[in-house]
Amino acid sequence: MSFHLSIPSPDVSSIQLGNFTIHFYALCILVGIVAAAFLTNARLNRRGAEPGIVLDIILWAVPLGIIGARVFHVLTHPNDYFYPGADLLRTLYIWEGGIAIFGALIGGAIGAWIGCRMTGIRFLTFADAVAPALLLAQAFGRFGNYFNQELYGTPTTLPWGLEIDSSNAAWPEGLPEGTLFHPTFLYEVIWNLLGVAVLILLERRFRLQWGKVLGLYLIWYGLGRTVWESIRVDPSEVFLGLRVNIWAALLAILIGLAILIVQSRRHTGIEPSAYVPGREWDGSGSGVQSTHTNSDYVDVSEPDHALESSETTATSEIGSKS
């Protein structure tokens, strides 16, 4: 008697509550956002930021991130939405699936920049605080792909092969029913969770600030994404022989390396505060100037605003899909 191992896919992807349909994909994203907010808030607090100030920033970052994610998905899958007789309103039907992580990074970066301008938090301080939290949120979000039976990899005979319904819209033609596929959602979940630990450890070991943790995030996620993307079988736009998301991942790696190199040369000391000059929080009788010891070199070099603005633009130019 042989024992067959595999990962079964869920039979349902939503629940009905009266007239409302609650999609598990949306719940996974929501849980990821909440988890990321808690982690980012704790990291900002350790830098001297006002408790809960992350909410003022994500009120801008999350909506613009969702808009960016949807826009990028639609633009990178034009054949799904723009054809003779197409219902263009479907471009807005986000509940049907289709959001792009790289697009979310672009929109979210714009929203975060706006939120930081309004709260006085340094954009690069927030970027470093949120970097590990982004990986955490993405790990939760990938379980949404699991419930939707989407974004799976090529066929495999490995014991952790993923079961997919043969009626799935992305089922490759010619494959027999019962074929197992690489669970790329699980690979990315593991990679992202490992990345959370790696980024935090490297940050503490080398006292990384001034956007350098963000640079590490882009490199880490980009490296993993190039691998998972190369074995996915779902339809995708291809440029010069590579899926659009592989190009996006490679671009993310380059931007991450550029951030590390440039910021290591421009800023050799630690940030003086989580706030831009003149916007410091003084909530308990003590300001949040530098909380470091006298032996620390506090880097107060300029230009502050010009630097952060240019790097925000660079970060916002990462392109592509979920």
PDB file of C-alpha atoms in Angstrom:
ATOM      1  CA  MET A   1       0.000   0.000   0.000  1.00  0.00           C
ATOM      2  CA  SER A   2       1.541   3.303  -1.139  1.00  0.00           C
ATOM      3  CA  PHE A   3       1.189   6.505   0.852  1.00  0.00           C
ATOM      4  CA  HIS A   4       0.624   9.566  -1.306  1.00  0.00           C
ATOM      5  CA  LEU A   5       1.803  12.922   0.044  1.00  0.00           C
ATOM      6  CA  SER A   6       0.642  16.295  -1.241  1.00  0.00           C
ATOM      7  CA  ILE A   7      -0.790  19.624  -0.114  1.00  0.00           C
ATOM      8  CA  PRO A   8      -4.555  19.792  -0.700  1.00  0.00           C
ATOM      9  CA  SER A   9      -6.068  23.077  -1.821  1.00  0.00           C
ATOM     10  CA  PRO A  10      -9.071  24.488   0.084  1.00  0.00           C
ATOM     11  CA  ASP A  11     -12.498  23.637  -1.287  1.00  0.00           C
ATOM     12  CA  VAL A  12     -13.838  27.126  -0.558  1.00  0.00           C
ATOM     13  CA  SER A  13     -12.413  30.610  -0.970  1.00  0.00           C
ATOM     14  CA  SER A  14     -15.186  32.675   0.613  1.00  0.00           C
ATOM     15  CA  ILE A  15     -18.115  32.604   3.015  1.00  0.00           C
ATOM     16  CA  GLN A  16     -21.559  34.125   2.636  1.00  0.00           C
ATOM     17  CA  LEU A  17     -23.028  36.274   5.404  1.00  0.00           C
ATOM     18  CA  GLY A  18     -26.467  37.350   4.287  1.00  0.00           C
ATOM     19  CA  ASN A  19     -26.021  39.441   1.158  1.00  0.00           C
ATOM     20  CA  PHE A  20     -22.305  39.864   1.774  1.00  0.00           C
ATOM     21  CA  THR A  21     -19.553  37.639   0.401  1.00  0.00           C
ATOM     22  CA  ILE A  22     -16.377  37.606   2.471  1.00  0.00           C
ATOM     23  CA  HIS A  23     -13.387  36.413   0.478  1.00  0.00           C
ATOM     24  CA  PHE A  24     -10.608  34.683   2.387  1.00  0.00           C
ATOM     25  CA  TYR A  25      -8.116  36.428   0.088  1.00  0.00           C
ATOM     26  CA  ALA A  26      -9.268  39.793   1.433  1.00  0.00           C
ATOM     27  CA  LEU A  27      -9.100  38.509   5.010  1.00  0.00           C
ATOM     28  CA  CYS A  28      -5.511  37.349   4.500  1.00  0.00           C
ATOM     29  CA  ILE A  29      -4.534  40.763   3.193  1.00  0.00           C
ATOM     30  CA  LEU A  30      -6.316  42.469   6.085  1.00  0.00           C
ATOM     31  CA  VAL A  31      -4.554  40.298   8.666  1.00  0.00           C
ATOM     32  CA  GLY A  32      -1.252  41.076   6.961  1.00  0.00           C
ATOM     33  CA  ILE A  33      -1.903  44.827   7.114  1.00  0.00           C
ATOM     34  CA  VAL A  34      -2.787  44.656  10.812  1.00  0.00           C
ATOM     35  CA  ALA A  35       0.287  42.566  11.644  1.00  0.00           C
ATOM     36  CA  ALA A  36       2.513  44.926   9.668  1.00  0.00           C
ATOM     37  CA  ALA A  37       1.025  47.953  11.432  1.00  0.00           C
ATOM     38  CA  PHE A  38       1.763  46.496  14.876  1.00  0.00           C
ATOM     39  CA  LEU A  39       5.345  45.610  13.960  1.00  0.00           C
ATOM     40  CA  THR A  40       6.002  48.973  12.321  1.00  0.00           C
ATOM     41  CA  ASN A  41       4.520  50.834  15.276  1.00  0.00           C
ATOM     42  CA  ALA A  42       6.764  48.970  17.720  1.00  0.00           C
ATOM     43  CA  ARG A  43       9.830  49.692  15.604  1.00  0.00           C
ATOM     44  CA  LEU A  44       8.967  53.393  15.298  1.00  0.00           C
ATOM     45  CA  ASN A  45       8.378  53.625  19.040  1.00  0.00           C
ATOM     46  CA  ARG A  46      11.878  52.311  19.688  1.00  0.00           C
ATOM     47  CA  ARG A  47      13.175  55.179  17.573  1.00  0.00           C
ATOM     48  CA  GLY A  48      11.296  57.694  19.744  1.00  0.00           C
ATOM     49  CA  ALA A  49       8.214  58.230  17.594  1.00  0.00           C
ATOM     50  CA  GLU A  50       4.824  58.938  19.135  1.00  0.00           C
ATOM     51  CA  PRO A  51       2.901  55.720  19.931  1.00  0.00           C
ATOM     52  CA  GLY A  52       0.264  55.015  17.303  1.00  0.00           C
ATOM     53  CA  ILE A  53       1.607  57.522  14.808  1.00  0.00           C
ATOM     54  CA  VAL A  54       1.869  54.686  12.284  1.00  0.00           C
ATOM     55  CA  LEU A  55      -1.927  54.877  11.903  1.00  0.00           C
ATOM     56  CA  ASP A  56      -1.674  58.426  10.578  1.00  0.00           C
ATOM     57  CA  ILE A  57       0.767  57.220   7.947  1.00  0.00           C
ATOM     58  CA  ILE A  58      -0.943  53.998   6.858  1.00  0.00           C
ATOM     59  CA  LEU A  59      -4.219  55.881   6.402  1.00  0.00           C
ATOM     60  CA  TRP A  60      -2.483  57.227   3.311  1.00  0.00           C
ATOM     61  CA  ALA A  61      -0.201  54.312   2.483  1.00  0.00           C
ATOM     62  CA  VAL A  62      -2.763  51.492   2.484  1.00  0.00           C
ATOM     63  CA  PRO A  63      -5.418  53.033   0.186  1.00  0.00           C
ATOM     64  CA  LEU A  64      -2.841  54.297  -2.289  1.00  0.00           C
ATOM     65  CA  GLY A  65      -1.066  50.946  -2.068  1.00  0.00           C
ATOM     66  CA  ILE A  66      -4.270  49.110  -2.998  1.00  0.00           C
ATOM     67  CA  ILE A  67      -4.917  51.508  -5.876  1.00  0.00           C
ATOM     68  CA  GLY A  68      -1.356  51.106  -7.118  1.00  0.00           C
ATOM     69  CA  ALA A  69      -1.605  47.330  -6.818  1.00  0.00           C
ATOM     70  CA  ARG A  70      -4.765  47.179  -8.901  1.00  0.00           C
ATOM     71  CA  VAL A  71      -3.610  49.675 -11.520  1.00  0.00           C
ATOM     72  CA  PHE A  72      -0.351  47.827 -12.043  1.00  0.00           C
ATOM     73  CA  HIS A  73      -2.080  44.476 -12.358  1.00  0.00           C
ATOM     74  CA  VAL A  74      -4.484  45.816 -14.974  1.00  0.00           C
ATOM     75  CA  LEU A  75      -1.713  47.505 -16.956  1.00  0.00           C
ATOM     76  CA  THR A  76       0.439  44.363 -16.955  1.00  0.00           C
ATOM     77  CA  HIS A  77      -2.492  42.154 -18.029  1.00  0.00           C
ATOM     78  CA  PRO A  78      -4.056  44.281 -20.784  1.00  0.00           C
ATOM     79  CA  ASN A  79      -5.486  41.317 -22.700  1.00  0.00           C
ATOM     80  CA  ASP A  80      -7.670  40.428 -19.706  1.00  0.00           C
ATOM     81  CA  TYR A  81      -9.359  43.819 -19.588  1.00  0.00           C
ATOM     82  CA  PHE A  82      -8.979  45.612 -22.924  1.00  0.00           C
ATOM     83  CA  TYR A  83     -10.462  43.855 -25.943  1.00  0.00           C
ATOM     84  CA  PRO A  84     -13.417  44.419 -28.299  1.00  0.00           C
ATOM     85  CA  GLY A  85     -16.633  44.396 -26.274  1.00  0.00           C
ATOM     86  CA  ALA A  86     -14.845  44.335 -22.909  1.00  0.00           C
ATOM     87  CA  ASP A  87     -16.609  45.699 -19.850  1.00  0.00           C
ATOM     88  CA  LEU A  88     -14.127  48.325 -18.671  1.00  0.00           C
ATOM     89  CA  LEU A  89     -15.780  48.435 -15.260  1.00  0.00           C
ATOM     90  CA  ARG A  90     -14.142  45.068 -14.599  1.00  0.00           C
ATOM     91  CA  THR A  91     -10.874  46.938 -14.180  1.00  0.00           C
ATOM     92  CA  LEU A  92     -12.348  48.068 -10.843  1.00  0.00           C
ATOM     93  CA  TYR A  93     -13.540  44.625  -9.708  1.00  0.00           C
ATOM     94  CA  ILE A  94     -10.716  43.994  -7.282  1.00  0.00           C
ATOM     95  CA  TRP A  95     -12.776  41.291  -5.558  1.00  0.00           C
ATOM     96  CA  GLU A  96     -12.326  39.110  -8.648  1.00  0.00           C
ATOM     97  CA  GLY A  97      -8.614  38.947  -7.867  1.00  0.00           C
ATOM     98  CA  GLY A  98      -5.660  40.680  -9.386  1.00  0.00           C
ATOM     99  CA  ILE A  99      -3.420  42.962  -7.357  1.00  0.00           C
ATOM    100  CA  ALA A 100       0.285  43.554  -7.847  1.00  0.00           C
ATOM    101  CA  ILE A 101       2.753  43.633  -4.984  1.00  0.00           C
ATOM    102  CA  PHE A 102       5.204  45.782  -6.912  1.00  0.00           C
ATOM    103  CA  GLY A 103       2.375  48.146  -7.767  1.00  0.00           C
ATOM    104  CA  ALA A 104       1.415  48.209  -4.100  1.00  0.00           C
ATOM    105  CA  LEU A 105       4.985  49.255  -3.255  1.00  0.00           C
ATOM    106  CA  ILE A 106       4.768  52.188  -5.651  1.00  0.00           C
ATOM    107  CA  GLY A 107       1.389  53.408  -4.420  1.00  0.00           C
ATOM    108  CA  GLY A 108       2.226  52.645  -0.807  1.00  0.00           C
ATOM    109  CA  ALA A 109       5.507  54.581  -1.026  1.00  0.00           C
ATOM    110  CA  ILE A 110       3.652  57.628  -2.335  1.00  0.00           C
ATOM    111  CA  GLY A 111       1.076  57.336   0.439  1.00  0.00           C
ATOM    112  CA  ALA A 112       3.770  56.832   3.087  1.00  0.00           C
ATOM    113  CA  TRP A 113       5.618  59.915   1.853  1.00  0.00           C
ATOM    114  CA  ILE A 114       2.437  61.975   2.193  1.00  0.00           C
ATOM    115  CA  GLY A 115       1.777  60.558   5.664  1.00  0.00           C
ATOM    116  CA  CYS A 116       5.351  61.255   6.766  1.00  0.00           C
ATOM    117  CA  ARG A 117       5.135  64.827   5.516  1.00  0.00           C
ATOM    118  CA  MET A 118       1.985  65.360   7.545  1.00  0.00           C
ATOM    119  CA  THR A 119       3.297  63.749  10.746  1.00  0.00           C
ATOM    120  CA  GLY A 120       6.880  64.996  10.605  1.00  0.00           C
ATOM    121  CA  ILE A 121       8.364  61.507  10.589  1.00  0.00           C
ATOM    122  CA  ARG A 122      11.448  61.089   8.432  1.00  0.00           C
ATOM    123  CA  PHE A 123      10.445  59.111   5.352  1.00  0.00           C
ATOM    124  CA  LEU A 124      13.609  57.013   5.496  1.00  0.00           C
ATOM    125  CA  THR A 125      13.016  56.260   9.180  1.00  0.00           C
ATOM    126  CA  PHE A 126       9.539  55.015   8.360  1.00  0.00           C
ATOM    127  CA  ALA A 127      10.848  53.079   5.349  1.00  0.00           C
ATOM    128  CA  ASP A 128      13.332  51.233   7.547  1.00  0.00           C
ATOM    129  CA  ALA A 129      10.695  50.572  10.203  1.00  0.00           C
ATOM    130  CA  VAL A 130       8.179  49.184   7.723  1.00  0.00           C
ATOM    131  CA  ALA A 131      10.612  47.085   5.634  1.00  0.00           C
ATOM    132  CA  PRO A 132      10.465  43.875   7.734  1.00  0.00           C
ATOM    133  CA  ALA A 133       6.750  44.465   8.264  1.00  0.00           C
ATOM    134  CA  LEU A 134       6.211  44.442   4.497  1.00  0.00           C
ATOM    135  CA  LEU A 135       7.619  40.930   4.317  1.00  0.00           C
ATOM    136  CA  LEU A 136       5.349  39.905   7.176  1.00  0.00           C
ATOM    137  CA  ALA A 137       2.284  41.330   5.425  1.00  0.00           C
ATOM    138  CA  GLN A 138       3.253  39.666   2.150  1.00  0.00           C
ATOM    139  CA  ALA A 139       3.591  36.310   3.908  1.00  0.00           C
ATOM    140  CA  PHE A 140       0.008  36.542   5.165  1.00  0.00           C
ATOM    141  CA  GLY A 141      -1.208  37.766   1.790  1.00  0.00           C
ATOM    142  CA  ARG A 142       0.188  34.729  -0.013  1.00  0.00           C
ATOM    143  CA  PHE A 143      -2.221  32.499   1.878  1.00  0.00           C
ATOM    144  CA  GLY A 144      -4.916  34.324  -0.053  1.00  0.00           C
ATOM    145  CA  ASN A 145      -3.418  32.901  -3.245  1.00  0.00           C
ATOM    146  CA  TYR A 146      -3.613  29.468  -1.624  1.00  0.00           C
ATOM    147  CA  PHE A 147      -7.350  29.831  -1.009  1.00  0.00           C
ATOM    148  CA  ASN A 148      -7.859  31.087  -4.564  1.00  0.00           C
ATOM    149  CA  GLN A 149      -5.766  28.262  -6.091  1.00  0.00           C
ATOM    150  CA  GLU A 150      -3.703  30.735  -8.077  1.00  0.00           C
ATOM    151  CA  LEU A 151      -0.080  31.617  -8.814  1.00  0.00           C
ATOM    152  CA  TYR A 152       1.119  28.026  -8.478  1.00  0.00           C
ATOM    153  CA  GLY A 153       4.276  26.679 -10.084  1.00  0.00           C
ATOM    154  CA  THR A 154       5.227  24.056 -12.614  1.00  0.00           C
ATOM    155  CA  PRO A 155       4.324  20.349 -12.173  1.00  0.00           C
ATOM    156  CA  THR A 156       6.308  18.434  -9.569  1.00  0.00           C
ATOM    157  CA  THR A 157       6.515  14.961  -8.071  1.00  0.00           C
ATOM    158  CA  LEU A 158       7.870  16.235  -4.756  1.00  0.00           C
ATOM    159  CA  PRO A 159       5.907  15.154  -1.663  1.00  0.00           C
ATOM    160  CA  TRP A 160       4.835  18.729  -0.979  1.00  0.00           C
ATOM    161  CA  GLY A 161       3.254  19.126  -4.402  1.00  0.00           C
ATOM    162  CA  LEU A 162       0.113  21.267  -4.421  1.00  0.00           C
ATOM    163  CA  GLU A 163      -3.235  19.847  -5.504  1.00  0.00           C
ATOM    164  CA  ILE A 164      -5.123  22.101  -7.926  1.00  0.00           C
ATOM    165  CA  ASP A 165      -8.604  21.557  -9.362  1.00  0.00           C
ATOM    166  CA  SER A 166      -8.329  20.620 -13.040  1.00  0.00           C
ATOM    167  CA  SER A 167     -11.140  23.099 -13.748  1.00  0.00           C
ATOM    168  CA  ASN A 168      -8.842  25.942 -12.686  1.00  0.00           C
ATOM    169  CA  ALA A 169      -8.621  28.664 -15.331  1.00  0.00           C
ATOM    170  CA  ALA A 170      -4.806  28.544 -15.285  1.00  0.00           C
ATOM    171  CA  TRP A 171      -4.571  24.737 -15.589  1.00  0.00           C
ATOM    172  CA  PRO A 172      -1.923  24.008 -18.265  1.00  0.00           C
ATOM    173  CA  GLU A 173      -3.318  22.289 -21.324  1.00  0.00           C
ATOM    174  CA  GLY A 174      -2.420  18.642 -21.831  1.00  0.00           C
ATOM    175  CA  LEU A 175      -1.739  17.777 -18.194  1.00  0.00           C
ATOM    176  CA  PRO A 176      -3.722  14.901 -16.683  1.00  0.00           C
ATOM    177  CA  GLU A 177      -6.026  15.439 -13.729  1.00  0.00           C
ATOM    178  CA  GLY A 178      -4.233  14.837 -10.448  1.00  0.00           C
ATOM    179  CA  THR A 179      -1.008  16.555 -11.519  1.00  0.00           C
ATOM    180  CA  LEU A 180       0.730  18.248  -8.598  1.00  0.00           C
ATOM    181  CA  PHE A 181       2.359  21.674  -8.773  1.00  0.00           C
ATOM    182  CA  HIS A 182       5.040  23.583  -6.904  1.00  0.00           C
ATOM    183  CA  PRO A 183       3.358  25.511  -4.032  1.00  0.00           C
ATOM    184  CA  THR A 184       4.990  28.832  -4.875  1.00  0.00           C
ATOM    185  CA  PHE A 185       2.761  30.561  -2.326  1.00  0.00           C
ATOM    186  CA  LEU A 186       4.381  28.444   0.412  1.00  0.00           C
ATOM    187  CA  TYR A 187       7.885  29.031  -0.894  1.00  0.00           C
ATOM    188  CA  GLU A 188       7.306  32.767  -0.726  1.00  0.00           C
ATOM    189  CA  VAL A 189       5.722  32.578   2.724  1.00  0.00           C
ATOM    190  CA  ILE A 190       8.803  30.805   4.084  1.00  0.00           C
ATOM    191  CA  TRP A 191      11.187  33.170   2.271  1.00  0.00           C
ATOM    192  CA  ASN A 192       9.360  36.259   3.538  1.00  0.00           C
ATOM    193  CA  LEU A 193       9.218  35.093   7.157  1.00  0.00           C
ATOM    194  CA  LEU A 194      12.903  34.220   7.032  1.00  0.00           C
ATOM    195  CA  GLY A 195      13.514  37.668   5.587  1.00  0.00           C
ATOM    196  CA  VAL A 196      11.812  39.340   8.562  1.00  0.00           C
ATOM    197  CA  ALA A 197      14.338  37.722  10.883  1.00  0.00           C
ATOM    198  CA  VAL A 198      17.310  38.402   8.588  1.00  0.00           C
ATOM    199  CA  LEU A 199      16.500  42.102   8.164  1.00  0.00           C
ATOM    200  CA  ILE A 200      16.028  42.677  11.887  1.00  0.00           C
ATOM    201  CA  LEU A 201      19.219  40.802  12.778  1.00  0.00           C
ATOM    202  CA  LEU A 202      21.308  42.655  10.190  1.00  0.00           C
ATOM    203  CA  GLU A 203      19.809  45.967  11.262  1.00  0.00           C
ATOM    204  CA  ARG A 204      20.820  45.371  14.876  1.00  0.00           C
ATOM    205  CA  ARG A 205      24.208  43.923  14.009  1.00  0.00           C
ATOM    206  CA  PHE A 206      25.268  46.778  11.722  1.00  0.00           C
ATOM    207  CA  ARG A 207      22.996  49.554  13.110  1.00  0.00           C
ATOM    208  CA  LEU A 208      21.402  50.133   9.733  1.00  0.00           C
ATOM    209  CA  GLN A 209      19.461  53.361   9.240  1.00  0.00           C
ATOM    210  CA  TRP A 210      18.915  56.040   6.587  1.00  0.00           C
ATOM    211  CA  GLY A 211      16.935  53.708   4.323  1.00  0.00           C
ATOM    212  CA  LYS A 212      19.452  50.876   4.357  1.00  0.00           C
ATOM    213  CA  VAL A 213      16.940  48.374   5.783  1.00  0.00           C
ATOM    214  CA  LEU A 214      14.621  49.301   2.924  1.00  0.00           C
ATOM    215  CA  GLY A 215      17.484  48.588   0.532  1.00  0.00           C
ATOM    216  CA  LEU A 216      17.973  45.165   2.098  1.00  0.00           C
ATOM    217  CA  TYR A 217      14.246  44.477   1.791  1.00  0.00           C
ATOM    218  CA  LEU A 218      14.293  45.228  -1.934  1.00  0.00           C
ATOM    219  CA  ILE A 219      17.283  42.954  -2.456  1.00  0.00           C
ATOM    220  CA  TRP A 220      15.887  40.110  -0.343  1.00  0.00           C
ATOM    221  CA  TYR A 221      12.419  40.173  -1.851  1.00  0.00           C
ATOM    222  CA  GLY A 222      13.753  40.686  -5.360  1.00  0.00           C
ATOM    223  CA  LEU A 223      16.059  37.669  -5.109  1.00  0.00           C
ATOM    224  CA  GLY A 224      13.286  35.390  -3.904  1.00  0.00           C
ATOM    225  CA  ARG A 225      10.780  36.711  -6.413  1.00  0.00           C
ATOM    226  CA  THR A 226      13.018  36.036  -9.400  1.00  0.00           C
ATOM    227  CA  VAL A 227      13.081  32.344  -8.397  1.00  0.00           C
ATOM    228  CA  TRP A 228       9.372  31.871  -7.625  1.00  0.00           C
ATOM    229  CA  GLU A 229       8.357  33.860 -10.678  1.00  0.00           C
ATOM    230  CA  SER A 230      10.489  31.710 -12.979  1.00  0.00           C
ATOM    231  CA  ILE A 231       8.511  28.562 -12.120  1.00  0.00           C
ATOM    232  CA  ARG A 232       4.988  30.001 -12.162  1.00  0.00           C
ATOM    233  CA  VAL A 233       2.626  28.797 -14.900  1.00  0.00           C
ATOM    234  CA  ASP A 234      -0.122  31.434 -14.765  1.00  0.00           C
ATOM    235  CA  PRO A 235      -0.418  33.753 -17.790  1.00  0.00           C
ATOM    236  CA  SER A 236       1.803  36.823 -17.713  1.00  0.00           C
ATOM    237  CA  GLU A 237       3.121  39.483 -20.043  1.00  0.00           C
ATOM    238  CA  VAL A 238       6.605  38.607 -21.300  1.00  0.00           C
ATOM    239  CA  PHE A 239       9.273  41.092 -22.383  1.00  0.00           C
ATOM    240  CA  LEU A 240      12.547  39.963 -23.967  1.00  0.00           C
ATOM    241  CA  GLY A 241      11.880  36.401 -22.866  1.00  0.00           C
ATOM    242  CA  LEU A 242      11.221  37.173 -19.193  1.00  0.00           C
ATOM    243  CA  ARG A 243       7.988  37.595 -17.272  1.00  0.00           C
ATOM    244  CA  VAL A 244       7.281  41.194 -16.328  1.00  0.00           C
ATOM    245  CA  ASN A 245       7.596  40.414 -12.624  1.00  0.00           C
ATOM    246  CA  ILE A 246      11.106  39.037 -13.091  1.00  0.00           C
ATOM    247  CA  TRP A 247      12.120  42.352 -14.622  1.00  0.00           C
ATOM    248  CA  ALA A 248      10.464  44.109 -11.697  1.00  0.00           C
ATOM    249  CA  ALA A 249      12.313  41.913  -9.206  1.00  0.00           C
ATOM    250  CA  LEU A 250      15.644  42.570 -10.924  1.00  0.00           C
ATOM    251  CA  LEU A 251      14.926  46.295 -10.849  1.00  0.00           C
ATOM    252  CA  ALA A 252      14.101  46.064  -7.154  1.00  0.00           C
ATOM    253  CA  ILE A 253      17.476  44.403  -6.509  1.00  0.00           C
ATOM    254  CA  LEU A 254      19.314  47.153  -8.397  1.00  0.00           C
ATOM    255  CA  ILE A 255      17.465  49.902  -6.532  1.00  0.00           C
ATOM    256  CA  GLY A 256      18.166  48.169  -3.228  1.00  0.00           C
ATOM    257  CA  LEU A 257      21.875  47.961  -4.007  1.00  0.00           C
ATOM    258  CA  ALA A 258      21.913  51.610  -5.065  1.00  0.00           C
ATOM    259  CA  ILE A 259      20.253  52.670  -1.805  1.00  0.00           C
ATOM    260  CA  LEU A 260      22.790  50.730   0.266  1.00  0.00           C
ATOM    261  CA  ILE A 261      25.772  52.140  -1.631  1.00  0.00           C
ATOM    262  CA  VAL A 262      24.604  55.755  -1.769  1.00  0.00           C
ATOM    263  CA  GLN A 263      23.363  55.933   1.819  1.00  0.00           C
ATOM    264  CA  SER A 264      26.465  54.233   3.209  1.00  0.00           C
ATOM    265  CA  ARG A 265      28.543  56.981   1.618  1.00  0.00           C
ATOM    266  CA  ARG A 266      26.257  59.879   2.542  1.00  0.00           C
ATOM    267  CA  HIS A 267      25.473  58.870   6.117  1.00  0.00           C
ATOM    268  CA  THR A 268      28.103  57.198   8.270  1.00  0.00           C
ATOM    269  CA  GLY A 269      26.461  58.007  11.609  1.00  0.00           C
ATOM    270  CA  ILE A 270      23.092  57.357  13.201  1.00  0.00           C
ATOM    271  CA  GLU A 271      19.890  59.328  12.664  1.00  0.00           C
ATOM    272  CA  PRO A 272      19.472  62.130  15.228  1.00  0.00           C
ATOM    273  CA  SER A 273      15.716  61.545  15.540  1.00  0.00           C
ATOM    274  CA  ALA A 274      12.755  59.791  13.962  1.00  0.00           C
ATOM    275  CA  TYR A 275      11.416  63.259  13.155  1.00  0.00           C
ATOM    276  CA  VAL A 276      12.574  65.926  10.734  1.00  0.00           C
ATOM    277  CA  PRO A 277      14.036  69.005  12.442  1.00  0.00           C
ATOM    278  CA  GLY A 278      11.400  71.179  14.061  1.00  0.00           C
ATOM    279  CA  ARG A 279       8.690  68.502  14.132  1.00  0.00           C
ATOM    280  CA  GLU A 280       9.876  66.525  17.167  1.00  0.00           C
ATOM    281  CA  TRP A 281       7.316  64.954  19.488  1.00  0.00           C
ATOM    282  CA  ASP A 282       7.500  65.948  23.167  1.00  0.00           C
ATOM    283  CA  GLY A 283       4.668  63.962  24.681  1.00  0.00           C
ATOM    284  CA  SER A 284       6.004  63.052  28.119  1.00  0.00           C
ATOM    285  CA  GLY A 285       8.143  65.939  29.132  1.00  0.00           C
ATOM    286  CA  SER A 286      11.110  64.754  27.113  1.00  0.00           C
ATOM    287  CA  GLY A 287      11.800  65.245  23.452  1.00  0.00           C
ATOM    288  CA  VAL A 288      12.840  62.657  20.981  1.00  0.00           C
ATOM    289  CA  GLN A 289      16.122  64.091  19.914  1.00  0.00           C
ATOM    290  CA  SER A 290      18.823  61.463  19.810  1.00  0.00           C
ATOM    291  CA  THR A 291      18.348  58.683  22.364  1.00  0.00           C
ATOM    292  CA  HIS A 292      21.872  57.429  21.784  1.00  0.00           C
ATOM    293  CA  THR A 293      24.889  57.669  24.050  1.00  0.00           C
ATOM    294  CA  ASN A 294      27.590  60.273  23.731  1.00  0.00           C
ATOM    295  CA  SER A 295      29.885  57.697  22.198  1.00  0.00           C
ATOM    296  CA  ASP A 296      27.579  57.449  19.180  1.00  0.00           C
ATOM    297  CA  TYR A 297      28.228  59.551  16.125  1.00  0.00           C
ATOM    298  CA  VAL A 298      24.939  61.310  15.357  1.00  0.00           C
ATOM    299  CA  ASP A 299      24.731  62.150  11.666  1.00  0.00           C
ATOM    300  CA  VAL A 300      23.009  65.470  11.131  1.00  0.00           C
ATOM    301  CA  SER A 301      24.338  66.004   7.638  1.00  0.00           C
ATOM    302  CA  GLU A 302      22.236  67.734   5.023  1.00  0.00           C
ATOM    303  CA  PRO A 303      20.453  67.887   2.664  1.00  0.00           C
ATOM    304  CA  ASP A 304      17.723  66.060   4.540  1.00  0.00           C
ATOM    305  CA  HIS A 305      14.561  66.912   2.650  1.00  0.00           C
ATOM    306  CA  ALA A 306      16.115  66.809  -0.799  1.00  0.00           C
ATOM    307  CA  LEU A 307      17.701  63.448  -0.092  1.00  0.00           C
ATOM    308  CA  GLU A 308      14.545  61.876   1.258  1.00  0.00           C
ATOM    309  CA  SER A 309      12.459  63.295  -1.587  1.00  0.00           C
ATOM    310  CA  SER A 310      14.787  61.903  -4.257  1.00  0.00           C
ATOM    311  CA  GLU A 311      14.934  58.492  -2.596  1.00  0.00           C
ATOM    312  CA  THR A 312      11.178  58.396  -2.259  1.00  0.00           C
ATOM    313  CA  THR A 313      10.971  58.938  -5.999  1.00  0.00           C
ATOM    314  CA  ALA A 314      13.507  56.171  -6.615  1.00  0.00           C
ATOM    315  CA  THR A 315      11.632  53.791  -4.341  1.00  0.00           C
ATOM    316  CA  SER A 316       8.400  54.642  -6.128  1.00  0.00           C
ATOM    317  CA  GLU A 317       9.800  53.548  -9.451  1.00  0.00           C
ATOM    318  CA  ILE A 318       9.847  49.837  -8.718  1.00  0.00           C
ATOM    319  CA  GLY A 319       7.501  48.362 -11.231  1.00  0.00           C
ATOM    320  CA  SER A 320       5.275  45.334 -11.748  1.00  0.00           C
ATOM    321  CA  LYS A 321       2.754  42.772 -10.594  1.00  0.00           C
ATOM    322  CA  SER A 322       1.767  40.749  -7.534  1.00  0.00           C
TER     323      SER A 322
END
